Coordinates of C-alpha atoms and ligand atoms in Angstrom, one line a residue:
M246 CA 255.7 96.9 -47.3
P247 CA 257.5 96.2 -50.4
P248 CA 257.9 92.5 -51.5
R249 CA 261.2 90.8 -50.8
G250 CA 261.2 88.1 -53.3
H251 CA 259.1 87.5 -56.7
A252 CA 255.7 88.9 -55.3
L253 CA 252.9 86.3 -56.3
W254 CA 249.3 86.1 -56.0
L255 CA 247.8 82.5 -56.6
D256 CA 244.2 82.3 -57.7
C257 CA 243.1 78.9 -57.3
D258 CA 240.3 76.2 -56.8
T259 CA 242.4 74.1 -54.3
G260 CA 242.2 70.7 -55.5
L261 CA 245.2 68.0 -55.3
D262 CA 247.6 70.0 -57.8
D263 CA 246.6 73.5 -56.7
A264 CA 247.6 72.3 -53.1
L265 CA 251.1 71.1 -54.5
A266 CA 251.4 74.4 -56.3
L267 CA 250.8 76.4 -52.9
L268 CA 253.2 74.3 -51.2
F269 CA 255.8 75.2 -53.9
A270 CA 254.9 78.8 -53.8
C271 CA 254.9 78.8 -49.9
R272 CA 258.6 76.9 -49.7
C273 CA 260.2 78.7 -52.8
S274 CA 263.0 81.1 -51.6
D275 CA 262.7 83.1 -54.8
A276 CA 258.9 83.6 -54.2
E277 CA 257.0 85.8 -51.4
L278 CA 253.5 84.9 -51.7
R279 CA 251.1 88.0 -51.0
G280 CA 247.6 86.4 -51.1
V281 CA 245.5 83.8 -52.2
S282 CA 242.0 83.9 -53.9
T283 CA 239.8 81.1 -54.3
V284 CA 237.4 80.2 -57.1
A285 CA 234.8 77.3 -57.4
G286 CA 236.3 74.6 -60.0
N287 CA 237.7 71.5 -58.9
C288 CA 235.3 71.5 -56.1
A289 CA 233.0 73.8 -54.3
L290 CA 234.3 77.4 -53.0
D291 CA 233.7 76.7 -49.6
A292 CA 236.1 73.5 -49.9
A293 CA 238.5 75.4 -52.2
T294 CA 238.9 77.9 -49.6
E295 CA 239.2 75.6 -46.6
N296 CA 241.6 73.5 -48.4
T297 CA 244.0 76.5 -48.8
L298 CA 243.6 77.6 -45.5
R299 CA 244.9 74.2 -44.4
I300 CA 247.7 73.8 -46.8
L301 CA 248.9 77.4 -45.7
E302 CA 248.8 76.1 -42.1
L303 CA 250.7 73.3 -42.9
A304 CA 253.2 75.1 -44.6
G305 CA 253.4 77.5 -41.8
A306 CA 252.2 80.4 -43.9
G307 CA 248.8 81.0 -41.8
R308 CA 249.3 84.6 -42.2
I309 CA 249.0 85.0 -45.5
P310 CA 245.4 86.3 -46.4
V311 CA 243.0 84.1 -48.2
H312 CA 240.1 85.8 -49.9
P313 CA 236.8 83.7 -51.1
G314 CA 235.8 84.5 -54.6
A315 CA 233.3 83.2 -57.2
A316 CA 230.9 80.1 -56.2
A317 CA 229.9 79.7 -59.8
P318 CA 230.9 80.8 -63.2
L319 CA 229.8 84.1 -65.0
V320 CA 227.1 82.6 -67.0
A321 CA 226.2 78.6 -66.6
G322 CA 226.7 75.5 -64.8
I323 CA 228.9 74.9 -61.5
P324 CA 232.0 72.9 -62.2
H325 CA 233.5 70.1 -60.4
A326 CA 236.1 67.6 -61.2
R327 CA 235.2 64.9 -58.5
E328 CA 236.6 62.1 -60.5
V329 CA 240.2 63.5 -60.0
H330 CA 240.1 65.5 -57.0
G331 CA 237.4 63.8 -55.2
I332 CA 234.3 65.6 -53.2
D333 CA 236.6 67.6 -51.0
G334 CA 239.0 68.6 -53.7
L335 CA 242.0 66.9 -52.2
G336 CA 241.4 63.2 -53.1
G337 CA 239.7 62.5 -49.1
L338 CA 243.1 64.0 -47.7
A339 CA 241.6 67.3 -46.4
G340 CA 240.8 65.7 -43.0
Q341 CA 244.5 64.7 -42.7
L342 CA 245.7 68.3 -42.8
P343 CA 246.1 70.5 -39.7
A344 CA 242.9 72.5 -38.8
A345 CA 243.6 76.0 -40.0
R346 CA 243.7 78.8 -37.5
G347 CA 243.1 81.4 -40.1
R348 CA 240.0 82.3 -41.3
P349 CA 238.8 83.8 -44.8
R350 CA 238.9 87.4 -45.2
P351 CA 235.8 89.1 -45.7
E352 CA 237.0 91.4 -48.8
P353 CA 235.8 89.2 -52.1
A354 CA 238.7 87.9 -54.0
A355 CA 238.2 90.3 -57.0
V356 CA 238.2 93.1 -54.7
A357 CA 241.5 92.1 -53.0
L358 CA 243.2 91.2 -56.1
V359 CA 242.2 94.7 -57.5
K360 CA 244.0 96.4 -54.4
A361 CA 246.8 94.4 -54.5
L362 CA 247.4 95.1 -58.0
R363 CA 247.2 98.9 -57.4
A364 CA 249.4 98.7 -54.3
H365 CA 252.4 97.1 -56.3
P366 CA 252.1 98.3 -59.8
G367 CA 254.2 96.2 -62.4
R368 CA 255.3 94.2 -59.6
L369 CA 252.9 91.4 -58.8
S370 CA 252.7 88.1 -60.9
V371 CA 249.0 86.5 -60.7
V372 CA 249.1 82.9 -61.2
A373 CA 245.3 81.6 -62.0
T374 CA 245.0 77.7 -61.4
G375 CA 241.6 77.4 -61.8
P376 CA 238.4 78.9 -63.6
L377 CA 239.2 82.3 -64.5
T378 CA 235.9 84.0 -63.1
N379 CA 237.8 86.1 -60.1
L380 CA 240.0 87.5 -62.9
A381 CA 237.3 88.7 -65.1
L382 CA 235.3 90.1 -62.0
A383 CA 238.2 91.9 -61.0
Q384 CA 238.9 93.4 -64.5
A385 CA 235.2 94.1 -64.9
I386 CA 235.3 96.4 -61.4
A387 CA 238.6 98.0 -62.5
P388 CA 239.3 98.1 -66.1
D389 CA 242.9 99.5 -65.1
V390 CA 244.3 96.3 -63.4
P391 CA 245.2 94.3 -66.3
G392 CA 247.9 96.7 -67.2
L393 CA 249.2 96.7 -63.6
A394 CA 250.2 93.3 -63.4
R395 CA 253.7 92.0 -63.8
Q396 CA 252.3 89.0 -65.5
L397 CA 249.1 87.0 -65.4
V398 CA 250.0 83.3 -65.5
V399 CA 247.3 81.2 -66.7
M400 CA 247.2 77.5 -66.2
G401 CA 244.7 76.3 -69.0
G402 CA 244.1 75.6 -72.5
A403 CA 245.9 73.4 -75.0
V404 CA 247.4 74.9 -78.1
G405 CA 249.0 71.7 -80.1
V406 CA 247.5 68.7 -78.1
P407 CA 244.0 67.4 -77.3
G408 CA 241.7 68.5 -74.3
N409 CA 241.6 67.1 -71.3
V410 CA 237.5 67.4 -70.6
G411 CA 236.8 67.5 -74.3
P412 CA 238.4 66.6 -77.6
A413 CA 239.7 70.3 -77.9
S414 CA 239.2 71.8 -74.3
E415 CA 240.9 71.9 -71.0
F416 CA 239.2 71.8 -67.6
N417 CA 240.0 75.5 -66.5
L418 CA 238.9 77.4 -69.7
S419 CA 236.1 75.3 -70.4
A420 CA 234.9 75.7 -66.8
D421 CA 234.1 79.2 -67.5
P422 CA 234.5 80.1 -71.0
E423 CA 233.0 83.5 -70.7
A424 CA 235.4 84.6 -67.8
A425 CA 238.3 83.0 -70.0
A426 CA 237.4 84.9 -73.1
A427 CA 237.1 88.2 -71.2
V428 CA 240.4 88.0 -69.7
L429 CA 242.4 86.6 -72.7
A430 CA 240.7 89.6 -74.6
A431 CA 241.9 92.1 -71.8
P432 CA 245.5 93.8 -71.8
W433 CA 246.7 91.3 -69.3
P434 CA 250.5 90.4 -70.0
I435 CA 249.5 86.9 -70.2
V436 CA 251.8 83.8 -70.2
Q437 CA 249.6 80.4 -71.0
V438 CA 251.0 77.4 -69.4
G439 CA 248.8 74.4 -70.8
L440 CA 248.5 71.0 -71.4
D441 CA 251.1 71.2 -74.2
V442 CA 253.6 71.3 -70.8
T443 CA 252.2 70.3 -68.1
L444 CA 251.6 66.6 -69.7
Q445 CA 255.2 66.5 -70.1
V446 CA 256.1 67.1 -66.2
R447 CA 254.5 63.7 -64.8
L448 CA 255.5 62.5 -61.2
G449 CA 254.4 59.5 -59.4
E450 CA 255.7 56.6 -57.2
T451 CA 259.3 57.5 -57.4
E452 CA 259.1 61.2 -56.7
A453 CA 256.7 60.3 -53.7
A454 CA 259.2 57.9 -52.3
A455 CA 262.2 60.6 -52.9
L456 CA 259.8 63.0 -50.7
E457 CA 259.3 60.5 -48.0
A458 CA 263.3 59.8 -48.0
T459 CA 263.6 63.5 -46.3
P460 CA 265.2 63.3 -43.0
T461 CA 263.2 63.2 -40.0
G462 CA 262.9 67.0 -38.5
P463 CA 260.2 69.4 -38.0
G464 CA 260.1 70.3 -41.9
R465 CA 259.2 66.8 -42.6
A466 CA 255.4 67.3 -42.6
V467 CA 255.3 69.1 -46.0
P468 CA 257.1 66.7 -47.9
L469 CA 255.4 63.8 -46.4
F470 CA 252.0 65.3 -47.3
C471 CA 253.2 66.1 -51.0
A472 CA 253.8 62.4 -51.3
T473 CA 250.3 61.5 -50.0
A474 CA 248.8 63.9 -52.5
L475 CA 251.3 62.8 -55.4
R476 CA 250.1 59.1 -54.9
A477 CA 246.2 60.5 -54.6
Y478 CA 246.6 62.2 -57.7
A479 CA 248.5 59.9 -59.8
A480 CA 245.9 57.0 -58.8
A481 CA 243.3 59.1 -60.1
Y482 CA 245.3 59.6 -63.6
R483 CA 245.9 56.1 -63.5
R484 CA 241.9 55.4 -63.7
Q485 CA 241.8 57.9 -66.4
D486 CA 244.5 57.5 -68.9
G487 CA 246.4 54.5 -67.4
D488 CA 249.4 56.3 -66.8
G489 CA 250.5 56.0 -63.2
R490 CA 251.9 59.3 -62.8
A491 CA 250.3 62.8 -62.4
P492 CA 250.9 65.8 -64.5
M493 CA 251.9 68.9 -62.5
H494 CA 249.6 71.3 -64.2
D495 CA 249.4 74.1 -61.5
P496 CA 252.8 73.6 -59.9
L497 CA 254.3 74.1 -63.3
A498 CA 252.2 77.5 -63.9
V499 CA 254.1 78.8 -60.4
A500 CA 257.3 77.4 -61.7
V501 CA 257.1 79.1 -65.1
A502 CA 256.0 82.4 -63.2
L503 CA 259.1 82.5 -61.1
N504 CA 261.7 80.9 -63.8
P505 CA 260.6 81.5 -67.5
S506 CA 263.6 79.8 -68.9
L507 CA 262.0 76.4 -68.0
V508 CA 259.8 76.6 -70.9
R509 CA 260.2 77.6 -74.8
A510 CA 257.3 79.9 -75.4
A511 CA 255.9 81.8 -78.6
Q512 CA 253.6 85.0 -78.9
L513 CA 250.6 83.6 -80.6
P514 CA 247.0 85.2 -81.2
A515 CA 244.6 83.6 -78.8
A516 CA 241.1 83.6 -77.9
V517 CA 238.9 81.4 -76.3
E518 CA 235.7 80.0 -78.2
T519 CA 232.4 80.7 -76.2
A520 CA 230.0 79.4 -78.9
G521 CA 230.9 76.3 -80.5
A522 CA 228.7 73.4 -79.7
L523 CA 231.8 70.8 -79.9
T524 CA 234.3 73.5 -78.9
R525 CA 233.1 75.8 -76.2
G526 CA 236.0 76.6 -73.8
M527 CA 238.5 75.6 -76.2
L528 CA 241.7 78.1 -76.4
V529 CA 242.2 78.6 -80.3
A530 CA 245.8 79.8 -80.7
D531 CA 246.7 80.7 -84.3
R532 CA 250.2 78.6 -84.6
R533 CA 250.4 79.8 -88.4
V534 CA 252.2 83.0 -87.2
L535 CA 255.3 80.8 -86.2
A536 CA 255.9 80.5 -90.0
R537 CA 254.0 83.6 -91.2
P538 CA 255.0 86.5 -88.9
D539 CA 253.0 88.8 -91.1
L540 CA 249.9 87.1 -89.7
L541 CA 250.9 88.8 -86.6
A542 CA 249.9 92.4 -87.5
G543 CA 247.5 94.4 -85.1
R544 CA 246.4 91.1 -83.5
R545 CA 246.4 90.6 -79.4
T546 CA 248.9 87.9 -78.6
I547 CA 249.4 86.0 -75.4
Q548 CA 252.9 84.0 -74.8
C549 CA 252.2 80.3 -75.1
C550 CA 254.2 77.7 -73.5
L551 CA 255.0 74.9 -76.2
D552 CA 257.9 73.1 -74.7
V553 CA 259.2 72.6 -71.4
D554 CA 262.6 71.2 -69.6
A555 CA 260.7 68.7 -67.6
P556 CA 263.8 67.1 -65.8
A557 CA 264.7 70.6 -64.7
A558 CA 261.1 71.5 -63.5
R559 CA 260.6 68.1 -61.8
S560 CA 263.9 68.5 -59.7
W561 CA 263.1 72.1 -58.5
L562 CA 259.6 71.0 -57.7
L563 CA 260.9 68.0 -55.6
T564 CA 263.7 69.7 -53.9
T565 CA 261.3 73.0 -53.0
W566 CA 258.8 70.5 -51.5
G567 CA 261.4 69.0 -49.3
A568 CA 263.0 66.2 -51.0
P569 CA 266.8 65.6 -50.5
P570 CA 269.1 66.9 -53.3
G571 CA 269.5 64.8 -56.1
A572 CA 266.2 62.9 -55.9
Ligands
LIG147 C1 243.5 72.0 -64.4 O1 242.2 71.4 -63.8 C2 242.1 71.2 -62.7 O2 241.5 69.9 -62.5 C3 243.7 71.1 -62.1 O3 243.6 71.6 -60.9 C4 244.2 72.0 -63.1 O4 244.4 73.3 -62.9 C5 244.2 71.0 -65.3 O5 243.4 70.9 -66.7
LIG148 CA1 243.5 74.0 -60.2

């Protein structure tokens, strides 16, 4: 069946902000979420999959297929972000969600993604909000698929600001640098949504209270969960950097996929460092081309988001999650 809205596929490691991104995608009238794949990242693969199923159940979207993918990065180390997302990936909130009636699909993430891209050539926007392991596996088994995506929106990396897990590295890319390097080198039409913009869209207590102001009714469970998740996520950031508001990394990636006018972006040559002792997992984007377009000749570029209309993004996220208009 052809998609009705903007067809989306989310590849995620369902922690707190992935959950908020999923709820935004499910409730956004412009979007049609066609499928979800999961990857180890913020938490173990099984937790990411279970969290995804429960979030979809909460959103009344339990029929959307969920395909588990990679339980570990391509080469080394199992990532986790327990200090931000807790052991269950949802800051201890997983148990508050409805039990999922849906079960994970047997087809592995990479295979399902290949099939979805081939079924809708040029139509499907893939949004990756976790380590890029599943995407790297998909392009390894089907080298034609990068050319079949409408766009691949990657939440990851930092172009002109410091990293969040190291001086220069961001969590998603550094959790599987080999996968990230392979994906960025392949001909996906990549839109990179990194810390340069996600750290500008921060929500906390004010927004949680606005979500709780939703009038009583059957649709209230989603805004109430979003309020609780925002508080848990903001508390983790307060412990980390003293700011009582949490950056909307993954929800912003979905929002940009649907509405690129939220950001100012530039085509930059970019690659992921896999060897550096201090910079493994770093996105190295060549900003010199902004002043020297001659340096672009013959080089692979991706679209890097450099600035964002933060008030517009905040307001769209809030009202889509269910806050009253004008919140
Ligand atoms: C990214 O890392 C994860 O912890 C978040 O879910 C987000 O995808 C931000 O660096
Ligand atoms: Ca994530």
